[in-house]
Tab-separated table of C-alpha atoms in Angstrom:
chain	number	residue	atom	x	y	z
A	1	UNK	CA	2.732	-18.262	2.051
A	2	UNK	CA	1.197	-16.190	4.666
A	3	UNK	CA	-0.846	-17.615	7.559
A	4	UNK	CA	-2.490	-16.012	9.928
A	5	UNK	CA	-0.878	-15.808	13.715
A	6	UNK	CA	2.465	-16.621	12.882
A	7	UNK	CA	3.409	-13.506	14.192
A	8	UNK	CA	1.805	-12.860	18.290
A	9	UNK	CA	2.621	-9.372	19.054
A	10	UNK	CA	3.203	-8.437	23.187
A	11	UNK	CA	3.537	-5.072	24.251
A	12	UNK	CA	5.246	-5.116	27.048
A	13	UNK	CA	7.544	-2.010	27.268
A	14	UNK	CA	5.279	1.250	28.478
A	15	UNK	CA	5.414	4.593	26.747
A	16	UNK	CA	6.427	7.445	28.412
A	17	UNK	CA	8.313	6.930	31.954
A	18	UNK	CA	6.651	9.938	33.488
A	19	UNK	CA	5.827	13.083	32.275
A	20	UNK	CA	7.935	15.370	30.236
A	21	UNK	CA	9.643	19.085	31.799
A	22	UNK	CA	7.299	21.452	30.129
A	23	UNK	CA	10.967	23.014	28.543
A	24	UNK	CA	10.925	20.068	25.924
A	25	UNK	CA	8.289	19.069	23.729
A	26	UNK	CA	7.915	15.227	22.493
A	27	UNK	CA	9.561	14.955	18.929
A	28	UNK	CA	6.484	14.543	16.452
A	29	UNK	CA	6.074	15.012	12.865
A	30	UNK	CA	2.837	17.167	11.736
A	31	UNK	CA	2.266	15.325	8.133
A	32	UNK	CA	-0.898	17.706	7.412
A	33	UNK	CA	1.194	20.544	6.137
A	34	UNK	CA	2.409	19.770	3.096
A	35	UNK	CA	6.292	18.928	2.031
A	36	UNK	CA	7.512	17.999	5.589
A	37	UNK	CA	11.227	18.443	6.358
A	38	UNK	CA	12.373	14.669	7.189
A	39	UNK	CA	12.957	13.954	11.008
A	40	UNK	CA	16.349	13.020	11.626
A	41	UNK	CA	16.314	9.666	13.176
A	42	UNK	CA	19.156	7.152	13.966
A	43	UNK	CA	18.239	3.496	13.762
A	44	UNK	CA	21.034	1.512	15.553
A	45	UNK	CA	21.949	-2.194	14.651
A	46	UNK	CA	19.736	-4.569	17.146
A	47	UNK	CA	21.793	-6.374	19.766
A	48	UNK	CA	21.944	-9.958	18.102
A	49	UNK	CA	24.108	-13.070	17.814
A	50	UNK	CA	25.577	-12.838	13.841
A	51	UNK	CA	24.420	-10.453	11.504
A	52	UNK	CA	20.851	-10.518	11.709
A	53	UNK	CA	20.384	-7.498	14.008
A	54	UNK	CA	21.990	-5.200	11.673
A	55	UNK	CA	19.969	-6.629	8.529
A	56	UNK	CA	16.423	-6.358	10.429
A	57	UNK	CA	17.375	-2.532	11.537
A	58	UNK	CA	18.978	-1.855	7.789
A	59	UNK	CA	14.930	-2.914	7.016
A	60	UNK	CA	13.410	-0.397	9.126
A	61	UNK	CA	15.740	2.274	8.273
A	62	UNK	CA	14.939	1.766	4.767
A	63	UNK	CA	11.079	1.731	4.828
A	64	UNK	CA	11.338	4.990	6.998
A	65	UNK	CA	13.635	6.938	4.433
A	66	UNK	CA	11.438	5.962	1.437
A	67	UNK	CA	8.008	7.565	3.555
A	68	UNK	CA	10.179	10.649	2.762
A	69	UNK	CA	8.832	11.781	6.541
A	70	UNK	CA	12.363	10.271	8.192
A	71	UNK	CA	15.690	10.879	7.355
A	72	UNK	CA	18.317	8.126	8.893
A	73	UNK	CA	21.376	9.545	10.240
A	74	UNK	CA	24.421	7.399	8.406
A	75	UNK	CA	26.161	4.701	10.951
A	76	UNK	CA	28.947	6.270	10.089
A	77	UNK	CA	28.158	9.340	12.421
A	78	UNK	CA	27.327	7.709	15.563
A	79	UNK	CA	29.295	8.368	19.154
A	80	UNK	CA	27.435	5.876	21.160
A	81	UNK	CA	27.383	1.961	20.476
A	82	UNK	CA	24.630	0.325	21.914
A	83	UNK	CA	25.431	-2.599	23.747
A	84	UNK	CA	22.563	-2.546	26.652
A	85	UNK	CA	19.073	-1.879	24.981
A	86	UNK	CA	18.151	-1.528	28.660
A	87	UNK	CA	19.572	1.500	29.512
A	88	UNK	CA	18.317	4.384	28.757
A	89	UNK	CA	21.060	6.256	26.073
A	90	UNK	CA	23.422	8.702	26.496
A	91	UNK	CA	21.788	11.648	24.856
A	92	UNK	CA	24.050	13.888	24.551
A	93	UNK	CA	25.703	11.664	21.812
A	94	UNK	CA	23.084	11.136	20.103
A	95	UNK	CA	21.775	14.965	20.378
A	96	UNK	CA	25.421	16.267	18.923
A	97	UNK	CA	24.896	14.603	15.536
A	98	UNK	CA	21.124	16.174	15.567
A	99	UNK	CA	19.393	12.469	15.645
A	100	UNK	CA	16.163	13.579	17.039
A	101	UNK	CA	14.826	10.226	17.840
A	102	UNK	CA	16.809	7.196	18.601
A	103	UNK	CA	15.646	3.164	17.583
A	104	UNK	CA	17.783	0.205	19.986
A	105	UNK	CA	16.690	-3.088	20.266
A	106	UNK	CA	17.793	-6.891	20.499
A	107	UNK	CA	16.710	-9.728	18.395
A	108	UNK	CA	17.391	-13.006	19.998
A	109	UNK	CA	16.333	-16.684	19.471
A	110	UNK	CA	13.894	-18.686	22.234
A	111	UNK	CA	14.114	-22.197	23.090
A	112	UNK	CA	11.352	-23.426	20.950
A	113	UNK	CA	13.247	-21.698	18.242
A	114	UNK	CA	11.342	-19.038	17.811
A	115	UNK	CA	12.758	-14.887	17.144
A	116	UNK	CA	12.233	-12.232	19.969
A	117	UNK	CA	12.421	-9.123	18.436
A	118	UNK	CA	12.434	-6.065	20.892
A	119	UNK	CA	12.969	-2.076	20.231
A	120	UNK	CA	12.566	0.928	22.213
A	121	UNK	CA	12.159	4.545	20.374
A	122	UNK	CA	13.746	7.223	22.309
A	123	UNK	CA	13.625	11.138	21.929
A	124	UNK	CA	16.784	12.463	22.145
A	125	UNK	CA	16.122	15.955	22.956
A	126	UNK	CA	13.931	15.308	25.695
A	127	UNK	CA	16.144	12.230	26.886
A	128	UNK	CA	12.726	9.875	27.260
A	129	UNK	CA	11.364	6.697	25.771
A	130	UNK	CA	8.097	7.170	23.413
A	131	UNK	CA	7.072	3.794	23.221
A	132	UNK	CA	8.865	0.042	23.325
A	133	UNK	CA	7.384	-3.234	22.161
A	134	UNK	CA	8.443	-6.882	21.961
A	135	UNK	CA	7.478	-9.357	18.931
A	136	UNK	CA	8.080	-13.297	18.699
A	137	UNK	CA	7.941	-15.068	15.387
A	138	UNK	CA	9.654	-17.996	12.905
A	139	UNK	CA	12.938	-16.853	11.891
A	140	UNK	CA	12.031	-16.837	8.585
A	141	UNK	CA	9.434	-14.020	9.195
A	142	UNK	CA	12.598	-11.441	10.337
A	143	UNK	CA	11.900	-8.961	7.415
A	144	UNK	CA	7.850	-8.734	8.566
A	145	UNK	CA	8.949	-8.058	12.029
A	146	UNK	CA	10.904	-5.168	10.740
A	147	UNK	CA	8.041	-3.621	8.733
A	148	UNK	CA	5.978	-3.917	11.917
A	149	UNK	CA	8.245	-2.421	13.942
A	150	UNK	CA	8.893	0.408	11.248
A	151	UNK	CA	5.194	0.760	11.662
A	152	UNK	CA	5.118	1.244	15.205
A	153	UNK	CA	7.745	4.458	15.133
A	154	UNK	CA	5.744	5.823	11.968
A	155	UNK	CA	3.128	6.044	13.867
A	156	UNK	CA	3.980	7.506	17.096
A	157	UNK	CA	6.077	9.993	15.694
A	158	UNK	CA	2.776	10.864	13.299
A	159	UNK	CA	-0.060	9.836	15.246
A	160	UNK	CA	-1.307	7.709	12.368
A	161	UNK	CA	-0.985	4.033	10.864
A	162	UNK	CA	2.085	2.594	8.930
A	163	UNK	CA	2.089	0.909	5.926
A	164	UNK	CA	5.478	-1.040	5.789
A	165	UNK	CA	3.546	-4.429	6.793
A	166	UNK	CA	2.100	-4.839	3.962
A	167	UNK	CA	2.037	-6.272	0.036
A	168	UNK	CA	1.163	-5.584	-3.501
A	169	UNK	CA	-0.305	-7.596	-5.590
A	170	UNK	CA	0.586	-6.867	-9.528
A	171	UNK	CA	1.237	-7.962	-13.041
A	172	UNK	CA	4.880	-9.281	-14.000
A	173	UNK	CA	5.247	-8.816	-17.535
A	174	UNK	CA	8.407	-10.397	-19.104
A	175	UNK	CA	9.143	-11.471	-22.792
A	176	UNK	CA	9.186	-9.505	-25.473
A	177	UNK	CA	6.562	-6.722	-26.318
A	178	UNK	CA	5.105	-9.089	-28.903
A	179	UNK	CA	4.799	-12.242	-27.137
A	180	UNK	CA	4.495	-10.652	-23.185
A	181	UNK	CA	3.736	-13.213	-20.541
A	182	UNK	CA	1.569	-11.669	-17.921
A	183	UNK	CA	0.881	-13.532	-14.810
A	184	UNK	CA	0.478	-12.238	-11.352
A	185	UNK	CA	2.421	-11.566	-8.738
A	186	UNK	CA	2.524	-10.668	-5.376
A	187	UNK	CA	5.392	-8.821	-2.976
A	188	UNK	CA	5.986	-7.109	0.274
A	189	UNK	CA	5.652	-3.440	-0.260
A	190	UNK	CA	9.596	-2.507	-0.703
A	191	UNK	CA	9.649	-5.288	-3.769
A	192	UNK	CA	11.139	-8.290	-1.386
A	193	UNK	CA	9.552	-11.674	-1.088
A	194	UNK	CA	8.163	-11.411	-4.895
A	195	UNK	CA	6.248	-14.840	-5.968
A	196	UNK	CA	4.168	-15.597	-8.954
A	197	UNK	CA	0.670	-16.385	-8.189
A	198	UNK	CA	-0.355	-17.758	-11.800
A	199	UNK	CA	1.729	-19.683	-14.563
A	200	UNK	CA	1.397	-16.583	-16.999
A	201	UNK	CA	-0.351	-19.267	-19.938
A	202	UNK	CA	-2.889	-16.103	-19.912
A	203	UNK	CA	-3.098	-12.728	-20.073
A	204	UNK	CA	-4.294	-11.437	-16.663
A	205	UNK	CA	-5.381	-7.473	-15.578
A	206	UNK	CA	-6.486	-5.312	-12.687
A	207	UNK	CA	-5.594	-7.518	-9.329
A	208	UNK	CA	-7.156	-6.345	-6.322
A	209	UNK	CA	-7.083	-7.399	-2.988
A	210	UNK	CA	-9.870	-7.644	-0.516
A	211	UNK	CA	-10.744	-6.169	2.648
A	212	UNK	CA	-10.229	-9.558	4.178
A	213	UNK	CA	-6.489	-9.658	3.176
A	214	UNK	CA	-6.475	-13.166	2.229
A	215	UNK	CA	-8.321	-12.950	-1.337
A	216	UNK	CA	-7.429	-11.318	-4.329
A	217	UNK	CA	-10.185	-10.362	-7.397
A	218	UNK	CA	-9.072	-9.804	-11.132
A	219	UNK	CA	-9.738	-10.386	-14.781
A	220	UNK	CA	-8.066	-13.612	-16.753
A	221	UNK	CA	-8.352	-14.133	-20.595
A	222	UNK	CA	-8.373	-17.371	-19.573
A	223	UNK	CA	-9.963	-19.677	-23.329
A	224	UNK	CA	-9.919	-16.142	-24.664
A	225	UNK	CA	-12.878	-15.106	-22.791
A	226	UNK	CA	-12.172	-11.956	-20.057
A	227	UNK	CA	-13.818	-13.210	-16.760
A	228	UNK	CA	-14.170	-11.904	-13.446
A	229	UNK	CA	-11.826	-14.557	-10.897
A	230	UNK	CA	-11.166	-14.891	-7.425
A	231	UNK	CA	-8.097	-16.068	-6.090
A	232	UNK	CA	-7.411	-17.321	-2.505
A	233	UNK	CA	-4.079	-16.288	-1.203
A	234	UNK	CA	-3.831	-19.073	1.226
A	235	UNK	CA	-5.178	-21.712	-0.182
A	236	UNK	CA	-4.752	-21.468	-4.095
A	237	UNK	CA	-8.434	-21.717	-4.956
A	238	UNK	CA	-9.770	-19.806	-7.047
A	239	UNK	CA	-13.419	-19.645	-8.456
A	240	UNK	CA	-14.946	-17.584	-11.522
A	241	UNK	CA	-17.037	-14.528	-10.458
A	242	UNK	CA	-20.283	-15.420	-12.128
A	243	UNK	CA	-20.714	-16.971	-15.994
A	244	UNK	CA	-22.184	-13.341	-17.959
A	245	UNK	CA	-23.230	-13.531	-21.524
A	246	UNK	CA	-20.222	-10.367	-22.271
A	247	UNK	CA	-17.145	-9.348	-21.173
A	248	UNK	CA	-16.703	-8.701	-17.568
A	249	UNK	CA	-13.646	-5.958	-16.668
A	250	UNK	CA	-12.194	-4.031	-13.769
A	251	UNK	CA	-13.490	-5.634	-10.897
A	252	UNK	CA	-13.109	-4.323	-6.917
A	253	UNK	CA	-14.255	-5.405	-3.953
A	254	UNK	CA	-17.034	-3.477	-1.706
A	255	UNK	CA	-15.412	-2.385	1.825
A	256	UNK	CA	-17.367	-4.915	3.416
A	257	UNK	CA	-15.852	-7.722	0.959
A	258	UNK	CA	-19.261	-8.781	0.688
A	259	UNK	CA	-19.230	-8.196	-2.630
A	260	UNK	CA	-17.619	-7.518	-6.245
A	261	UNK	CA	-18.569	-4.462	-8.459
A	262	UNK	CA	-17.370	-4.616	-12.315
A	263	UNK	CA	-18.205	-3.607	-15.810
A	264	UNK	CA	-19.852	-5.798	-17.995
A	265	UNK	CA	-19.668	-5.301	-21.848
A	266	UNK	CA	-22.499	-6.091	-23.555
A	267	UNK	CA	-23.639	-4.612	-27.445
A	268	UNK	CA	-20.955	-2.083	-27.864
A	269	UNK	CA	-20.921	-0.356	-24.190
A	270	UNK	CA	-20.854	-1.045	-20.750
A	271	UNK	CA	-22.636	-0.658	-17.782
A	272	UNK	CA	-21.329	-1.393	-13.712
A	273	UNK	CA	-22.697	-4.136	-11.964
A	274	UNK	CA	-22.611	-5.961	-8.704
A	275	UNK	CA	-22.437	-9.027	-7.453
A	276	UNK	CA	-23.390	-10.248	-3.722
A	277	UNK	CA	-20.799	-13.428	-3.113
A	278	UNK	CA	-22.650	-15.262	-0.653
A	279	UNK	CA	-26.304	-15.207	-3.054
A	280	UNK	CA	-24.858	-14.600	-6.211
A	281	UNK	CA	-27.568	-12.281	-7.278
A	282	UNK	CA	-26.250	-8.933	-9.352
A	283	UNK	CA	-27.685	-6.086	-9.686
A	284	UNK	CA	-27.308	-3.299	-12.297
A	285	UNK	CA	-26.345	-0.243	-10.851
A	286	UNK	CA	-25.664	2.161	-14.622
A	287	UNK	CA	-27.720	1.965	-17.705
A	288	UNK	CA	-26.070	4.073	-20.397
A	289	UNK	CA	-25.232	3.645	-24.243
A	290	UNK	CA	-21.496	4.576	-22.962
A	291	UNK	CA	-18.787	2.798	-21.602
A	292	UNK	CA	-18.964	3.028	-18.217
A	293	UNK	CA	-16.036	1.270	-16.072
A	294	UNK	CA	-13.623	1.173	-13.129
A	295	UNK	CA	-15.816	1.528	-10.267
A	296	UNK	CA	-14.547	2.457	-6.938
A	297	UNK	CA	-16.303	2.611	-3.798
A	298	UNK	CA	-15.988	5.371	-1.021
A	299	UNK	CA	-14.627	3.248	2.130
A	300	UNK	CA	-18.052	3.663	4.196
A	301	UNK	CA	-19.693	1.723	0.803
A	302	UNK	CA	-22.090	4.780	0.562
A	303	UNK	CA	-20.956	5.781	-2.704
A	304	UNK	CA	-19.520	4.457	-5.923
A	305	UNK	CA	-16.880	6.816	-8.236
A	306	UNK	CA	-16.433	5.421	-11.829
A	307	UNK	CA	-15.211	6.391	-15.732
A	308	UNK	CA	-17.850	7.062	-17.880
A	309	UNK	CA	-17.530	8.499	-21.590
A	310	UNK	CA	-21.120	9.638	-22.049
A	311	UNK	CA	-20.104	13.297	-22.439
A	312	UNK	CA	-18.141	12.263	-24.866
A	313	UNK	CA	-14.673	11.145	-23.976
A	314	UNK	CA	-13.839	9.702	-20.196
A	315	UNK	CA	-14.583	11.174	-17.256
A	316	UNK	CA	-15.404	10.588	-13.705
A	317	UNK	CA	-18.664	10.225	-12.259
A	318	UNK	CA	-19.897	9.244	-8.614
A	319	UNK	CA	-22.974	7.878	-7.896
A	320	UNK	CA	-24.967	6.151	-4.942
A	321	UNK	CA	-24.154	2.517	-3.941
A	322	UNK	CA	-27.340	1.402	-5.281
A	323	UNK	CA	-26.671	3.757	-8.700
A	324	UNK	CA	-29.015	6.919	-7.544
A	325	UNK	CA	-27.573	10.282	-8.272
A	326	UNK	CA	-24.912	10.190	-10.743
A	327	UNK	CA	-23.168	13.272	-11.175
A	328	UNK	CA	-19.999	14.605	-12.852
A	329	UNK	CA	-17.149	15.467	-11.112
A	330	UNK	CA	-14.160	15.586	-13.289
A	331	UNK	CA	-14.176	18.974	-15.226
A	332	UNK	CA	-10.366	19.392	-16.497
A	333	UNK	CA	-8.803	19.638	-20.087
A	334	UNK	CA	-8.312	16.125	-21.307
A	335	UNK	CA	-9.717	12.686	-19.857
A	336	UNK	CA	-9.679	11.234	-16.766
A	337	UNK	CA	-9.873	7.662	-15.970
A	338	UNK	CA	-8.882	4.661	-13.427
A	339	UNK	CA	-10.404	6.488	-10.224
A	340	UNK	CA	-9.801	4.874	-6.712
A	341	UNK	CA	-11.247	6.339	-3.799
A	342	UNK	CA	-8.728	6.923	-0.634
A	343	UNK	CA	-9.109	4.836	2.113
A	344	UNK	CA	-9.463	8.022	4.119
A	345	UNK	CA	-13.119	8.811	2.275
A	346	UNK	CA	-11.099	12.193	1.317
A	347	UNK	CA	-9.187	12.241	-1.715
A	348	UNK	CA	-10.200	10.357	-5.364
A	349	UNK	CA	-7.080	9.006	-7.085
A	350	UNK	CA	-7.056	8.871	-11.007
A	351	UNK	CA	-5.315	8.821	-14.358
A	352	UNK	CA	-5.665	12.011	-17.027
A	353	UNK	CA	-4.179	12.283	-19.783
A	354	UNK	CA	-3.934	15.438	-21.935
A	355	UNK	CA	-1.181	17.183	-23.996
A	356	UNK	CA	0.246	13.924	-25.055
A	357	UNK	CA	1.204	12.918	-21.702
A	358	UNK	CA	-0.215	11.011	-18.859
A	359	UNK	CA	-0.361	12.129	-15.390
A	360	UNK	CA	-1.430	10.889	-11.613
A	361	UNK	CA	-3.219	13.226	-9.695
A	362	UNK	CA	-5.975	13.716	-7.056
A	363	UNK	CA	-9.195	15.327	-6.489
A	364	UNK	CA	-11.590	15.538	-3.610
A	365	UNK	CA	-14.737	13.543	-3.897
A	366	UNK	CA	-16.896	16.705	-5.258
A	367	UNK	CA	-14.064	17.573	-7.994
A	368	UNK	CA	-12.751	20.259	-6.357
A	369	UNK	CA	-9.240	21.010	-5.323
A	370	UNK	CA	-7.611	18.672	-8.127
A	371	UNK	CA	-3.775	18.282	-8.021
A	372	UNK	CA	-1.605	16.624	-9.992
A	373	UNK	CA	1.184	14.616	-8.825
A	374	UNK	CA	3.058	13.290	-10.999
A	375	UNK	CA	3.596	12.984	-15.015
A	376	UNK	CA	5.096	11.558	-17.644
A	377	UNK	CA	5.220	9.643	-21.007
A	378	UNK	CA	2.454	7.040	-19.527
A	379	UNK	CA	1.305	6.890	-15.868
A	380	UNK	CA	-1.523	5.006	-15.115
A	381	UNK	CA	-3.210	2.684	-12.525
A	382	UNK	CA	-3.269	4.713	-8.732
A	383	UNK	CA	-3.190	2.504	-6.002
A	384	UNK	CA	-3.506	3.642	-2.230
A	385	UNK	CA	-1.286	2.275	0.678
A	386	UNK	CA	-4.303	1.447	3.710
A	387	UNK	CA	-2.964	5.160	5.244
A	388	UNK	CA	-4.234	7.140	2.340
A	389	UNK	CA	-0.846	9.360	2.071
A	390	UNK	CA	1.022	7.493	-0.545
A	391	UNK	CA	0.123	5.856	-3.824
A	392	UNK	CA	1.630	3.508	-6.400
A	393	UNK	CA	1.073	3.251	-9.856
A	394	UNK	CA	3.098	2.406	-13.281
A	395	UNK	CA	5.208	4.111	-15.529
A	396	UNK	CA	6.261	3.431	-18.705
A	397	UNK	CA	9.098	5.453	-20.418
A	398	UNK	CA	9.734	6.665	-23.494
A	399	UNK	CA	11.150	3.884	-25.276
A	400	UNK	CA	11.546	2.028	-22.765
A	401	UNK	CA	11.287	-2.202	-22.878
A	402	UNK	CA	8.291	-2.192	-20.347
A	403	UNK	CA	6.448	-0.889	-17.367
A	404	UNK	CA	7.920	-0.476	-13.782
A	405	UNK	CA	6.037	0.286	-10.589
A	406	UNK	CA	6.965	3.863	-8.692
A	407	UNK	CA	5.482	5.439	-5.259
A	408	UNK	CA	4.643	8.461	-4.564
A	409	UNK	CA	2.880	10.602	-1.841
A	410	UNK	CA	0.468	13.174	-1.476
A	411	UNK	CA	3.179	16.071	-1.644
A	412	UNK	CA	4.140	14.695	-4.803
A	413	UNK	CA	8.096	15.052	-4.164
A	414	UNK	CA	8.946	11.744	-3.024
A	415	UNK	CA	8.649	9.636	-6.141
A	416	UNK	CA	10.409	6.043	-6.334
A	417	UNK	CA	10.681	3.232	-7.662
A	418	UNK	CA	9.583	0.029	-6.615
A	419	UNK	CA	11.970	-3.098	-7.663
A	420	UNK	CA	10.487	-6.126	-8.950
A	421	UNK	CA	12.656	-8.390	-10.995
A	422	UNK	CA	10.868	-7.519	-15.001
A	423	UNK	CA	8.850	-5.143	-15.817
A	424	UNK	CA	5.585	-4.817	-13.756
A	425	UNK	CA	1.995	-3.461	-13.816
A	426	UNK	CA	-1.609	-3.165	-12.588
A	427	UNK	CA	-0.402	-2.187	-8.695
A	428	UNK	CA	-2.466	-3.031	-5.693
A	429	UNK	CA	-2.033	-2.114	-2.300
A	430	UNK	CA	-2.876	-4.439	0.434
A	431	UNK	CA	-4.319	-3.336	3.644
A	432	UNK	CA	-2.349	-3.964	6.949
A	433	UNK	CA	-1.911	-7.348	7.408
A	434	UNK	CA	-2.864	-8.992	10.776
């Protein structure tokens, strides 16, 4: 279980030593151009009594590669071992097998038993240090401090935030297809630390976390009646959203985490509703003989995208946050569903489906410049990492047993897979953790 400040980050190494000969320019990766070419970038076992150096770096290494922005240079090839994290590298080594950047560090163990975990990121081109931090933690944390420290080179060879520390929350399915158990789940973001969060005795859909980190919203069948729940991570505790005379479905969290929006089924259709968690007052936001569902808001909480079949068959709408001016924006053969805006405020996530087949795709919050990302047999279910350039979502294959969880990012070329133990559903990205 998570808790807050078991991890007390110290920067303590500087960033650049002095300034640069104007003949080299600091290695950087421009990710606003489309398919980048991955930067070459060794990641050298950490100085460390045993083996856990090498498995913390193996981490890093892997969470770069899978961005699809870095591409590790194999052990195999390298001149230099580093013995002295201290010392500045020789370059030349380094520079012959094209590694443009460089990762050392040293993990070792303090007297109160704590890990120090410490890593400098060099350029090899320009022979200087970018940046250098230091980390102390439980040993049994080692695999956090790597995503952290993965985040820390993503980001100063990008100039924007990682997403390595960080989890999904999701629906394990196992059993067969006529009897599936469904409980959820939660894991780091590469598939490690997996735990069940509920016992699977009912059927449970659409987990999402909240701004807040620690709490988790989503619908149980719970008695046979689909409610609204929320779950506290740390704590277990978890408390129905509100008793409403329907059927209560998709529910999200504002930006704020002040409050829930969700659909509520009542007569046949459904409208979107809110609910304010500290008063408990709702407030009715659509009023339509459709089905109107999956609401997501913009991240300033200005405005609100959502499905809605009133034209007919599924398509997305944005509106207001207090349900003025709701528009069309979806315009595309077939029907769209499942929006989720980007944590950016640029892009809209969503499902389509036409021709038989199901894709992932984006669109920006007007409806223009749609794109399609990925498709297949059935896709469904975009979630966004806190960055806003990759998503997850769930595939299921042609006769295939079940559903597994894939990534991919805005280029669309760097889909993967994410493992989980069965099959597994319903993704939700997690913002950073703290």
């Amino acid at each position: 279980m998570f808790r807050r400040n078991l991890l007390r980050l110290l920067v303590v190494l500087t960033g650049l030593a002095a300034s640069l000969p104007q003949a080299w320019a600091l290695v950087e990766i421009n990710i606003n151009k489309g398919n980048v070419e991955p930067l070459p970038i060794a990641v050298t076992d950490f100085v460390a009594s045993g083996d856990l150096g090498q498995r913390i770096t193996d981490v890093i290494a892997a969470d770069l590669k899978r961005s699809g922005l870095f591409a590790p240079v194999a052990k195999q090839a390298f001149i230099e071992k580093i013995s002295n994290p201290d010392q500045a590298p020789r370059f030349e080594d380094w520079k012959v097998i094209n590694a443009q950047a460089l990762v050392t560090g040293r993990v070792t163990q303090e007297g109160d038993g704590r890990l120090r975990a410490e890593f400098r990121l060099w350029d090899t081109f320009a022979g200087q240090q970018l940046t250098g931090q230091q980390f102390f933690t439980q040993p049994e944390n080692w695999r956090r401090v790597a995503h952290i420290i993965a985040d820390a080179i993503y980001e100063r060879l990008t100039g924007e935030k990682g997403y390595f520390d960080t989890r999904i929350v999701y629906v394990a399915e196992s059993g067969p297809k006529t009897a599936r158990k469904r409980q959820l789940a939660i894991m780091d973001q590469d598939g490690f630390n997996a735990r069940a969060l509920t016992n699977g005795n009912d059927i449970v859909l659409t987990p999402r976390f909240s701004p807040n980190r620690q709490e988790i919203t989503y619908m149980s069948f719970e008695g046979n009646q689909p409610r609204v729940y929320l779950l506290q991570l740390e704590t277990g505790q978890r408390e129905v959203v509100g008793n409403f005379p329907g059927m209560t479905f998709s529910p999200r969290f504002s930006p704020d985490g002040q409050k829930v929006i969700m659909s509520l089924q009542q007569e046949g259709n459904s409208n979107i509703y809110t609910m304010d968690l500290r008063s408990r007052t709702t407030t009715r936001l659509t009023s339509t003989a459709a089905i109107d569902t999956s609401p997501s808001y913009a991240p300033d909480g200005t405005q609100i995208v959502f499905e809605s079949d009133r034209g007919g068959k599924p398509q997305l709408y944005v509106m207001g946050a207090d349900g003025s001016n709701q528009r069309r924006i979806s315009f595309g053969d077939g029907s769209y569903s499942t929006p989720v805006w980007s944590p950016r405020g640029d892009l809209i996530a969503f499902t389509k489906q036409s021709g038989g087949k199901f894709s992932i795709g984006v669109m920006k919050p007007d409806g223009s410049g749609e794109r399609i990302l990925t498709t297949g047999f059935h896709n469904e279910g975009p979630t966004w990492a806190p960055n806003g350039r990759v998503l997850m979502f769930f595939r299921q294959a042609a006769g295939a047993g079940g559903p597994q969880i894939y990534s991919i990012d805005l280029t669309g070329y760097n889909e993967q897979v994410v493992p989980t133990k069965g099959f597994a559903s319903d993704p939700a990205w997690s913002p950073l953790l703290e």
